[in-house]
């Protein structure tokens, strides 16, 4: 899907110029080295879509990526020199989110493990830019265009958690209906399914689908997330109609842990789940 709206980088305040400039520098260095976006992605151990997003100023480059790219492109320290500015921007990023979401956003950014059960839409960390925009555009009451673009940019910024190393471990259980609902249109939906395949094939991610025809289901109360922040006990997070709840009480968290373990056993295995998505795309 081609989106004619102007793209905005992860940080929409004064650091926007930094990310745009870094993206332009990366593109010039890559082209001078005679590499395609895909080739640089392979060499830097990341995806082609990440290289494209950084060059367009949509995504914030991680410090470890700047180190690798500087060496691969023989940049002579040009990219490494921006690392401190990028770290400052990342610190600011944690205050960009709405007040009610900030506690969760901080916990997520520090997580060493994340378990997510979703039954309405693709989880935010797995969404494409176009899918995220469609979700926020359809939200009621309606959001203004500036708020939509800021929410999309903030959501994309959170996805940098997949680029951390050592990487957190991720587990997702998605209802089959989530994969069948073509939010934003068929073309956009196909792009979203392909992103699920890319993420689901990462070594750090296990993605499972809960078939609609299952006769037993351990979590009919709704979606939830389990987070393990670094050095702290696991917490649970729920959000219903904009009312968030970050649950830290061990006994309450244990209930969600038990539920998640059961629904993982009831869902399709990861390989079966990816095969189902491929089938939906007509690739099997």
PDB file of C-alpha atoms in Angstrom:
ATOM      1  CA  UNK A   1       0.000   0.000   0.000  1.00  0.00           C
ATOM      2  CA  UNK A   2       1.335   3.427  -0.954  1.00  0.00           C
ATOM      3  CA  UNK A   3       0.687   6.110   1.650  1.00  0.00           C
ATOM      4  CA  UNK A   4       0.765   9.693   0.413  1.00  0.00           C
ATOM      5  CA  UNK A   5       0.863  11.213   3.879  1.00  0.00           C
ATOM      6  CA  UNK A   6       4.240  12.630   4.862  1.00  0.00           C
ATOM      7  CA  UNK A   7       6.244  10.217   6.988  1.00  0.00           C
ATOM      8  CA  UNK A   8       7.379  11.285  10.425  1.00  0.00           C
ATOM      9  CA  UNK A   9      10.330   9.980  12.379  1.00  0.00           C
ATOM     10  CA  UNK A  10      10.049   8.278  15.732  1.00  0.00           C
ATOM     11  CA  UNK A  11      10.691  11.498  17.598  1.00  0.00           C
ATOM     12  CA  UNK A  12       8.538  14.399  16.492  1.00  0.00           C
ATOM     13  CA  UNK A  13      10.178  17.197  18.492  1.00  0.00           C
ATOM     14  CA  UNK A  14      13.602  18.826  17.959  1.00  0.00           C
ATOM     15  CA  UNK A  15      15.342  15.508  17.360  1.00  0.00           C
ATOM     16  CA  UNK A  16      13.477  14.951  14.086  1.00  0.00           C
ATOM     17  CA  UNK A  17      16.241  16.757  12.205  1.00  0.00           C
ATOM     18  CA  UNK A  18      18.829  14.421  13.723  1.00  0.00           C
ATOM     19  CA  UNK A  19      17.069  11.309  12.440  1.00  0.00           C
ATOM     20  CA  UNK A  20      16.478  12.749   8.991  1.00  0.00           C
ATOM     21  CA  UNK A  21      20.133  13.785   8.723  1.00  0.00           C
ATOM     22  CA  UNK A  22      21.331  10.396   9.935  1.00  0.00           C
ATOM     23  CA  UNK A  23      19.088   8.700   7.395  1.00  0.00           C
ATOM     24  CA  UNK A  24      20.488  10.785   4.552  1.00  0.00           C
ATOM     25  CA  UNK A  25      24.059  10.119   5.672  1.00  0.00           C
ATOM     26  CA  UNK A  26      23.398   6.387   5.848  1.00  0.00           C
ATOM     27  CA  UNK A  27      21.913   6.353   2.352  1.00  0.00           C
ATOM     28  CA  UNK A  28      24.870   8.243   0.832  1.00  0.00           C
ATOM     29  CA  UNK A  29      27.397   5.995   2.579  1.00  0.00           C
ATOM     30  CA  UNK A  30      25.528   2.851   1.515  1.00  0.00           C
ATOM     31  CA  UNK A  31      25.286   3.933  -2.116  1.00  0.00           C
ATOM     32  CA  UNK A  32      28.962   4.964  -2.152  1.00  0.00           C
ATOM     33  CA  UNK A  33      29.789   1.473  -0.892  1.00  0.00           C
ATOM     34  CA  UNK A  34      27.768  -0.024  -3.748  1.00  0.00           C
ATOM     35  CA  UNK A  35      25.350  -1.852  -1.459  1.00  0.00           C
ATOM     36  CA  UNK A  36      21.591  -2.238  -1.775  1.00  0.00           C
ATOM     37  CA  UNK A  37      19.377  -1.854   1.288  1.00  0.00           C
ATOM     38  CA  UNK A  38      18.970  -5.622   1.369  1.00  0.00           C
ATOM     39  CA  UNK A  39      22.721  -6.240   1.188  1.00  0.00           C
ATOM     40  CA  UNK A  40      23.425  -3.820   4.017  1.00  0.00           C
ATOM     41  CA  UNK A  41      20.637  -5.405   6.052  1.00  0.00           C
ATOM     42  CA  UNK A  42      22.157  -8.864   5.638  1.00  0.00           C
ATOM     43  CA  UNK A  43      25.641  -7.602   6.560  1.00  0.00           C
ATOM     44  CA  UNK A  44      24.315  -5.686   9.593  1.00  0.00           C
ATOM     45  CA  UNK A  45      22.094  -8.580  10.735  1.00  0.00           C
ATOM     46  CA  UNK A  46      18.831  -6.698  10.318  1.00  0.00           C
ATOM     47  CA  UNK A  47      15.980  -6.429   7.822  1.00  0.00           C
ATOM     48  CA  UNK A  48      15.844  -4.484   4.577  1.00  0.00           C
ATOM     49  CA  UNK A  49      12.734  -2.726   5.864  1.00  0.00           C
ATOM     50  CA  UNK A  50      14.707  -1.405   8.848  1.00  0.00           C
ATOM     51  CA  UNK A  51      17.394   0.073   6.575  1.00  0.00           C
ATOM     52  CA  UNK A  52      14.687   1.705   4.470  1.00  0.00           C
ATOM     53  CA  UNK A  53      12.934   3.141   7.545  1.00  0.00           C
ATOM     54  CA  UNK A  54      16.144   4.587   8.970  1.00  0.00           C
ATOM     55  CA  UNK A  55      17.117   6.173   5.648  1.00  0.00           C
ATOM     56  CA  UNK A  56      13.657   7.776   5.421  1.00  0.00           C
ATOM     57  CA  UNK A  57      13.939   9.113   8.970  1.00  0.00           C
ATOM     58  CA  UNK A  58      10.990   7.013  10.162  1.00  0.00           C
ATOM     59  CA  UNK A  59      12.924   4.844  12.618  1.00  0.00           C
ATOM     60  CA  UNK A  60      15.553   5.698  15.205  1.00  0.00           C
ATOM     61  CA  UNK A  61      18.808   3.783  14.576  1.00  0.00           C
ATOM     62  CA  UNK A  62      20.014   1.836  17.594  1.00  0.00           C
ATOM     63  CA  UNK A  63      23.562   2.608  18.841  1.00  0.00           C
ATOM     64  CA  UNK A  64      24.775  -0.937  18.085  1.00  0.00           C
ATOM     65  CA  UNK A  65      23.451  -0.610  14.524  1.00  0.00           C
ATOM     66  CA  UNK A  66      25.380   2.655  14.068  1.00  0.00           C
ATOM     67  CA  UNK A  67      28.581   0.932  15.224  1.00  0.00           C
ATOM     68  CA  UNK A  68      28.110  -1.957  12.775  1.00  0.00           C
ATOM     69  CA  UNK A  69      27.091   0.304   9.879  1.00  0.00           C
ATOM     70  CA  UNK A  70      30.015   2.661  10.495  1.00  0.00           C
ATOM     71  CA  UNK A  71      32.437  -0.237  10.157  1.00  0.00           C
ATOM     72  CA  UNK A  72      30.667  -1.926   7.230  1.00  0.00           C
ATOM     73  CA  UNK A  73      30.467   1.311   5.240  1.00  0.00           C
ATOM     74  CA  UNK A  74      33.948   2.566   6.194  1.00  0.00           C
ATOM     75  CA  UNK A  75      32.336   5.745   7.499  1.00  0.00           C
ATOM     76  CA  UNK A  76      35.368   6.709   9.584  1.00  0.00           C
ATOM     77  CA  UNK A  77      33.359   7.371  12.746  1.00  0.00           C
ATOM     78  CA  UNK A  78      30.719   9.631  11.152  1.00  0.00           C
ATOM     79  CA  UNK A  79      27.844   7.391  12.243  1.00  0.00           C
ATOM     80  CA  UNK A  80      29.389   6.501  15.606  1.00  0.00           C
ATOM     81  CA  UNK A  81      29.603  10.206  16.420  1.00  0.00           C
ATOM     82  CA  UNK A  82      25.795  10.394  16.602  1.00  0.00           C
ATOM     83  CA  UNK A  83      25.418   7.667  19.244  1.00  0.00           C
ATOM     84  CA  UNK A  84      25.200   9.961  22.277  1.00  0.00           C
ATOM     85  CA  UNK A  85      22.563  12.121  20.560  1.00  0.00           C
ATOM     86  CA  UNK A  86      20.574   8.996  19.708  1.00  0.00           C
ATOM     87  CA  UNK A  87      20.713   7.805  23.314  1.00  0.00           C
ATOM     88  CA  UNK A  88      19.409  11.160  24.523  1.00  0.00           C
ATOM     89  CA  UNK A  89      16.578  10.925  22.001  1.00  0.00           C
ATOM     90  CA  UNK A  90      15.693   7.443  23.218  1.00  0.00           C
ATOM     91  CA  UNK A  91      15.505   8.712  26.801  1.00  0.00           C
ATOM     92  CA  UNK A  92      13.106  11.437  25.698  1.00  0.00           C
ATOM     93  CA  UNK A  93      11.027   8.882  23.817  1.00  0.00           C
ATOM     94  CA  UNK A  94       9.754   7.364  27.028  1.00  0.00           C
ATOM     95  CA  UNK A  95       7.909  10.591  27.857  1.00  0.00           C
ATOM     96  CA  UNK A  96       6.234  10.941  24.448  1.00  0.00           C
ATOM     97  CA  UNK A  97       3.431   8.499  25.137  1.00  0.00           C
ATOM     98  CA  UNK A  98       0.088   9.487  26.706  1.00  0.00           C
ATOM     99  CA  UNK A  99       0.262   9.750  30.499  1.00  0.00           C
ATOM    100  CA  UNK A 100      -1.836   6.617  31.036  1.00  0.00           C
ATOM    101  CA  UNK A 101       0.533   4.524  28.881  1.00  0.00           C
ATOM    102  CA  UNK A 102       3.893   5.679  30.156  1.00  0.00           C
ATOM    103  CA  UNK A 103       4.309   3.191  33.024  1.00  0.00           C
ATOM    104  CA  UNK A 104       3.772   0.311  30.616  1.00  0.00           C
ATOM    105  CA  UNK A 105       6.031   1.862  27.947  1.00  0.00           C
ATOM    106  CA  UNK A 106       8.878   2.147  30.481  1.00  0.00           C
ATOM    107  CA  UNK A 107       8.417  -1.465  31.598  1.00  0.00           C
ATOM    108  CA  UNK A 108       8.303  -2.662  27.992  1.00  0.00           C
ATOM    109  CA  UNK A 109      11.496  -0.802  27.056  1.00  0.00           C
ATOM    110  CA  UNK A 110      13.351  -2.586  29.890  1.00  0.00           C
ATOM    111  CA  UNK A 111      11.791  -6.012  29.335  1.00  0.00           C
ATOM    112  CA  UNK A 112      13.859  -9.158  28.929  1.00  0.00           C
ATOM    113  CA  UNK A 113      10.725 -11.133  28.075  1.00  0.00           C
ATOM    114  CA  UNK A 114       7.280 -10.368  26.680  1.00  0.00           C
ATOM    115  CA  UNK A 115       4.247 -12.673  26.342  1.00  0.00           C
ATOM    116  CA  UNK A 116       1.239 -11.268  24.469  1.00  0.00           C
ATOM    117  CA  UNK A 117      -2.253 -12.650  23.923  1.00  0.00           C
ATOM    118  CA  UNK A 118      -4.345 -10.613  21.439  1.00  0.00           C
ATOM    119  CA  UNK A 119      -7.915 -11.214  20.301  1.00  0.00           C
ATOM    120  CA  UNK A 120      -8.974  -8.004  18.505  1.00  0.00           C
ATOM    121  CA  UNK A 121      -6.103  -6.633  16.414  1.00  0.00           C
ATOM    122  CA  UNK A 122      -2.464  -7.300  15.620  1.00  0.00           C
ATOM    123  CA  UNK A 123      -0.335  -6.285  18.646  1.00  0.00           C
ATOM    124  CA  UNK A 124       1.279  -2.853  18.335  1.00  0.00           C
ATOM    125  CA  UNK A 125       4.848  -4.180  18.274  1.00  0.00           C
ATOM    126  CA  UNK A 126       3.969  -6.331  15.245  1.00  0.00           C
ATOM    127  CA  UNK A 127       2.056  -3.729  13.240  1.00  0.00           C
ATOM    128  CA  UNK A 128       3.207  -2.227   9.958  1.00  0.00           C
ATOM    129  CA  UNK A 129       3.180   1.543   9.694  1.00  0.00           C
ATOM    130  CA  UNK A 130       0.100   1.449   7.433  1.00  0.00           C
ATOM    131  CA  UNK A 131      -1.792  -0.963   9.691  1.00  0.00           C
ATOM    132  CA  UNK A 132      -1.065   1.195  12.746  1.00  0.00           C
ATOM    133  CA  UNK A 133      -2.300   4.267  10.907  1.00  0.00           C
ATOM    134  CA  UNK A 134      -5.516   2.463   9.904  1.00  0.00           C
ATOM    135  CA  UNK A 135      -6.099   1.408  13.515  1.00  0.00           C
ATOM    136  CA  UNK A 136      -5.702   4.948  14.864  1.00  0.00           C
ATOM    137  CA  UNK A 137      -7.732   6.451  12.014  1.00  0.00           C
ATOM    138  CA  UNK A 138     -10.678   4.186  12.811  1.00  0.00           C
ATOM    139  CA  UNK A 139     -10.579   4.830  16.553  1.00  0.00           C
ATOM    140  CA  UNK A 140     -13.675   6.451  18.085  1.00  0.00           C
ATOM    141  CA  UNK A 141     -13.990   9.208  19.096  1.00  0.00           C
ATOM    142  CA  UNK A 142     -12.007  10.352  16.079  1.00  0.00           C
ATOM    143  CA  UNK A 143      -8.432  11.542  16.545  1.00  0.00           C
ATOM    144  CA  UNK A 144      -7.083  14.574  14.686  1.00  0.00           C
ATOM    145  CA  UNK A 145      -4.445  14.033  12.005  1.00  0.00           C
ATOM    146  CA  UNK A 146      -1.522  15.315  14.096  1.00  0.00           C
ATOM    147  CA  UNK A 147      -2.430  12.974  16.966  1.00  0.00           C
ATOM    148  CA  UNK A 148      -2.746  10.021  14.573  1.00  0.00           C
ATOM    149  CA  UNK A 149       0.685  10.674  13.079  1.00  0.00           C
ATOM    150  CA  UNK A 150       2.268  11.067  16.512  1.00  0.00           C
ATOM    151  CA  UNK A 151       0.685   7.832  17.762  1.00  0.00           C
ATOM    152  CA  UNK A 152       1.915   5.990  14.651  1.00  0.00           C
ATOM    153  CA  UNK A 153       5.453   7.353  15.095  1.00  0.00           C
ATOM    154  CA  UNK A 154       5.504   6.409  18.765  1.00  0.00           C
ATOM    155  CA  UNK A 155       4.309   2.889  17.980  1.00  0.00           C
ATOM    156  CA  UNK A 156       7.043   2.425  15.377  1.00  0.00           C
ATOM    157  CA  UNK A 157       9.620   3.693  17.867  1.00  0.00           C
ATOM    158  CA  UNK A 158       8.591   0.993  20.354  1.00  0.00           C
ATOM    159  CA  UNK A 159       9.314  -1.682  17.735  1.00  0.00           C
ATOM    160  CA  UNK A 160      13.024  -1.049  18.160  1.00  0.00           C
ATOM    161  CA  UNK A 161      12.852  -3.533  21.022  1.00  0.00           C
ATOM    162  CA  UNK A 162      13.354  -6.235  18.352  1.00  0.00           C
ATOM    163  CA  UNK A 163      16.732  -4.700  17.481  1.00  0.00           C
ATOM    164  CA  UNK A 164      18.180  -4.825  20.994  1.00  0.00           C
ATOM    165  CA  UNK A 165      20.995  -7.211  21.829  1.00  0.00           C
ATOM    166  CA  UNK A 166      20.937  -9.263  23.870  1.00  0.00           C
ATOM    167  CA  UNK A 167      17.403  -9.542  22.579  1.00  0.00           C
ATOM    168  CA  UNK A 168      14.370 -10.093  24.801  1.00  0.00           C
ATOM    169  CA  UNK A 169      12.382 -13.268  24.233  1.00  0.00           C
ATOM    170  CA  UNK A 170       8.916 -12.859  22.747  1.00  0.00           C
ATOM    171  CA  UNK A 171       5.863 -15.079  22.615  1.00  0.00           C
ATOM    172  CA  UNK A 172       2.632 -14.132  20.864  1.00  0.00           C
ATOM    173  CA  UNK A 173      -0.694 -15.933  20.737  1.00  0.00           C
ATOM    174  CA  UNK A 174      -3.085 -14.339  18.224  1.00  0.00           C
ATOM    175  CA  UNK A 175      -6.670 -15.340  17.649  1.00  0.00           C
ATOM    176  CA  UNK A 176      -7.259 -16.599  14.104  1.00  0.00           C
ATOM    177  CA  UNK A 177      -9.922 -13.887  13.690  1.00  0.00           C
ATOM    178  CA  UNK A 178      -7.186 -11.250  14.075  1.00  0.00           C
ATOM    179  CA  UNK A 179      -5.515 -12.653  10.958  1.00  0.00           C
ATOM    180  CA  UNK A 180      -8.796 -12.748   9.051  1.00  0.00           C
ATOM    181  CA  UNK A 181      -9.832  -9.146   9.735  1.00  0.00           C
ATOM    182  CA  UNK A 182      -8.544  -6.994   6.797  1.00  0.00           C
ATOM    183  CA  UNK A 183      -8.179  -3.698   8.655  1.00  0.00           C
ATOM    184  CA  UNK A 184      -7.276  -0.965   6.158  1.00  0.00           C
ATOM    185  CA  UNK A 185      -8.064  -3.055   3.076  1.00  0.00           C
ATOM    186  CA  UNK A 186      -6.877  -6.260   1.420  1.00  0.00           C
ATOM    187  CA  UNK A 187      -3.526  -4.959   0.150  1.00  0.00           C
ATOM    188  CA  UNK A 188      -2.576  -3.457   3.492  1.00  0.00           C
ATOM    189  CA  UNK A 189      -3.730  -6.663   5.195  1.00  0.00           C
ATOM    190  CA  UNK A 190      -1.446  -8.780   3.002  1.00  0.00           C
ATOM    191  CA  UNK A 191       1.509  -6.554   3.903  1.00  0.00           C
ATOM    192  CA  UNK A 192       0.639  -7.016   7.579  1.00  0.00           C
ATOM    193  CA  UNK A 193       0.501 -10.805   7.250  1.00  0.00           C
ATOM    194  CA  UNK A 194       3.922 -10.789   5.587  1.00  0.00           C
ATOM    195  CA  UNK A 195       5.337  -8.774   8.484  1.00  0.00           C
ATOM    196  CA  UNK A 196       3.954 -11.382  10.882  1.00  0.00           C
ATOM    197  CA  UNK A 197       5.830 -14.025   8.905  1.00  0.00           C
ATOM    198  CA  UNK A 198       9.089 -12.031   9.090  1.00  0.00           C
ATOM    199  CA  UNK A 199       8.778 -11.429  12.830  1.00  0.00           C
ATOM    200  CA  UNK A 200       7.578 -14.964  13.503  1.00  0.00           C
ATOM    201  CA  UNK A 201      10.727 -16.378  11.881  1.00  0.00           C
ATOM    202  CA  UNK A 202      13.080 -14.492  14.219  1.00  0.00           C
ATOM    203  CA  UNK A 203      15.007 -16.739  16.599  1.00  0.00           C
ATOM    204  CA  UNK A 204      13.808 -14.663  19.553  1.00  0.00           C
ATOM    205  CA  UNK A 205      10.097 -14.877  18.671  1.00  0.00           C
ATOM    206  CA  UNK A 206       7.488 -17.613  18.944  1.00  0.00           C
ATOM    207  CA  UNK A 207       4.239 -16.709  17.211  1.00  0.00           C
ATOM    208  CA  UNK A 208       1.187 -18.937  17.616  1.00  0.00           C
ATOM    209  CA  UNK A 209      -2.358 -18.801  16.274  1.00  0.00           C
ATOM    210  CA  UNK A 210      -5.390 -19.819  18.316  1.00  0.00           C
ATOM    211  CA  UNK A 211      -7.832 -21.487  15.871  1.00  0.00           C
ATOM    212  CA  UNK A 212     -11.397 -20.210  16.007  1.00  0.00           C
ATOM    213  CA  UNK A 213     -12.786 -23.758  16.063  1.00  0.00           C
ATOM    214  CA  UNK A 214     -11.135 -24.660  19.389  1.00  0.00           C
ATOM    215  CA  UNK A 215     -13.717 -26.052  21.812  1.00  0.00           C
ATOM    216  CA  UNK A 216     -11.679 -25.040  24.879  1.00  0.00           C
ATOM    217  CA  UNK A 217     -10.128 -21.665  25.648  1.00  0.00           C
ATOM    218  CA  UNK A 218      -8.459 -20.541  28.886  1.00  0.00           C
ATOM    219  CA  UNK A 219      -8.676 -16.761  28.341  1.00  0.00           C
ATOM    220  CA  UNK A 220     -12.111 -15.632  27.266  1.00  0.00           C
ATOM    221  CA  UNK A 221     -11.852 -12.481  29.410  1.00  0.00           C
ATOM    222  CA  UNK A 222      -9.774 -10.548  26.874  1.00  0.00           C
ATOM    223  CA  UNK A 223      -6.253  -9.644  25.769  1.00  0.00           C
ATOM    224  CA  UNK A 224      -3.320  -9.249  28.151  1.00  0.00           C
ATOM    225  CA  UNK A 225       0.465  -8.952  28.212  1.00  0.00           C
ATOM    226  CA  UNK A 226       3.042 -10.438  30.580  1.00  0.00           C
ATOM    227  CA  UNK A 227       6.314  -8.531  30.923  1.00  0.00           C
ATOM    228  CA  UNK A 228       9.550  -9.443  32.663  1.00  0.00           C
ATOM    229  CA  UNK A 229      11.458  -6.188  33.298  1.00  0.00           C
ATOM    230  CA  UNK A 230      15.225  -6.613  33.736  1.00  0.00           C
ATOM    231  CA  UNK A 231      16.036  -7.486  37.346  1.00  0.00           C
ATOM    232  CA  UNK A 232      12.416  -7.396  38.474  1.00  0.00           C
ATOM    233  CA  UNK A 233       9.447  -9.711  38.889  1.00  0.00           C
ATOM    234  CA  UNK A 234       7.064 -10.432  36.034  1.00  0.00           C
ATOM    235  CA  UNK A 235       4.113  -8.032  35.689  1.00  0.00           C
ATOM    236  CA  UNK A 236       0.848  -8.161  33.750  1.00  0.00           C
ATOM    237  CA  UNK A 237      -0.820  -5.453  31.681  1.00  0.00           C
ATOM    238  CA  UNK A 238      -4.427  -5.129  30.552  1.00  0.00           C
ATOM    239  CA  UNK A 239      -6.163  -2.353  28.654  1.00  0.00           C
ATOM    240  CA  UNK A 240      -9.900  -2.083  28.047  1.00  0.00           C
ATOM    241  CA  UNK A 241     -11.401   0.945  26.272  1.00  0.00           C
ATOM    242  CA  UNK A 242      -8.432   3.122  27.166  1.00  0.00           C
ATOM    243  CA  UNK A 243      -8.398   2.059  30.809  1.00  0.00           C
ATOM    244  CA  UNK A 244      -4.955   0.551  31.450  1.00  0.00           C
ATOM    245  CA  UNK A 245      -3.881  -1.533  34.399  1.00  0.00           C
ATOM    246  CA  UNK A 246      -0.302  -2.515  35.192  1.00  0.00           C
ATOM    247  CA  UNK A 247      -0.567  -5.434  37.619  1.00  0.00           C
ATOM    248  CA  UNK A 248       2.326  -6.082  39.992  1.00  0.00           C
ATOM    249  CA  UNK A 249       0.682  -8.146  42.754  1.00  0.00           C
ATOM    250  CA  UNK A 250       2.337 -11.610  42.518  1.00  0.00           C
ATOM    251  CA  UNK A 251      -0.893 -13.532  43.102  1.00  0.00           C
ATOM    252  CA  UNK A 252      -2.761 -11.619  40.395  1.00  0.00           C
ATOM    253  CA  UNK A 253       0.157 -11.964  37.981  1.00  0.00           C
ATOM    254  CA  UNK A 254       0.253 -15.718  38.640  1.00  0.00           C
ATOM    255  CA  UNK A 255      -3.323 -16.023  37.312  1.00  0.00           C
ATOM    256  CA  UNK A 256      -2.239 -14.525  33.985  1.00  0.00           C
ATOM    257  CA  UNK A 257       0.869 -16.719  33.887  1.00  0.00           C
ATOM    258  CA  UNK A 258      -1.296 -19.817  34.311  1.00  0.00           C
ATOM    259  CA  UNK A 259      -3.716 -18.652  31.621  1.00  0.00           C
ATOM    260  CA  UNK A 260      -0.940 -17.940  29.165  1.00  0.00           C
ATOM    261  CA  UNK A 261       0.628 -21.326  29.663  1.00  0.00           C
ATOM    262  CA  UNK A 262      -2.686 -23.041  28.943  1.00  0.00           C
ATOM    263  CA  UNK A 263      -3.558 -21.024  25.823  1.00  0.00           C
ATOM    264  CA  UNK A 264      -0.083 -21.702  24.409  1.00  0.00           C
ATOM    265  CA  UNK A 265      -0.801 -25.413  24.713  1.00  0.00           C
ATOM    266  CA  UNK A 266      -4.223 -24.948  23.078  1.00  0.00           C
ATOM    267  CA  UNK A 267      -2.936 -22.875  20.131  1.00  0.00           C
ATOM    268  CA  UNK A 268      -1.225 -24.133  16.990  1.00  0.00           C
ATOM    269  CA  UNK A 269       2.513 -24.711  17.286  1.00  0.00           C
ATOM    270  CA  UNK A 270       4.728 -21.919  15.866  1.00  0.00           C
ATOM    271  CA  UNK A 271       5.550 -23.818  12.647  1.00  0.00           C
ATOM    272  CA  UNK A 272       1.882 -24.662  12.105  1.00  0.00           C
ATOM    273  CA  UNK A 273       0.948 -21.030  12.753  1.00  0.00           C
ATOM    274  CA  UNK A 274       3.390 -19.687  10.165  1.00  0.00           C
ATOM    275  CA  UNK A 275       2.137 -22.286   7.681  1.00  0.00           C
ATOM    276  CA  UNK A 276      -1.427 -21.041   8.267  1.00  0.00           C
ATOM    277  CA  UNK A 277      -0.389 -17.428   7.555  1.00  0.00           C
ATOM    278  CA  UNK A 278       1.389 -18.546   4.388  1.00  0.00           C
ATOM    279  CA  UNK A 279      -1.798 -20.318   3.341  1.00  0.00           C
ATOM    280  CA  UNK A 280      -3.821 -17.151   3.924  1.00  0.00           C
ATOM    281  CA  UNK A 281      -1.409 -15.331   1.619  1.00  0.00           C
ATOM    282  CA  UNK A 282      -1.756 -18.035  -1.021  1.00  0.00           C
ATOM    283  CA  UNK A 283       1.889 -18.989  -0.632  1.00  0.00           C
ATOM    284  CA  UNK A 284       1.151 -22.656   0.108  1.00  0.00           C
TER     285      UNK A 284
END
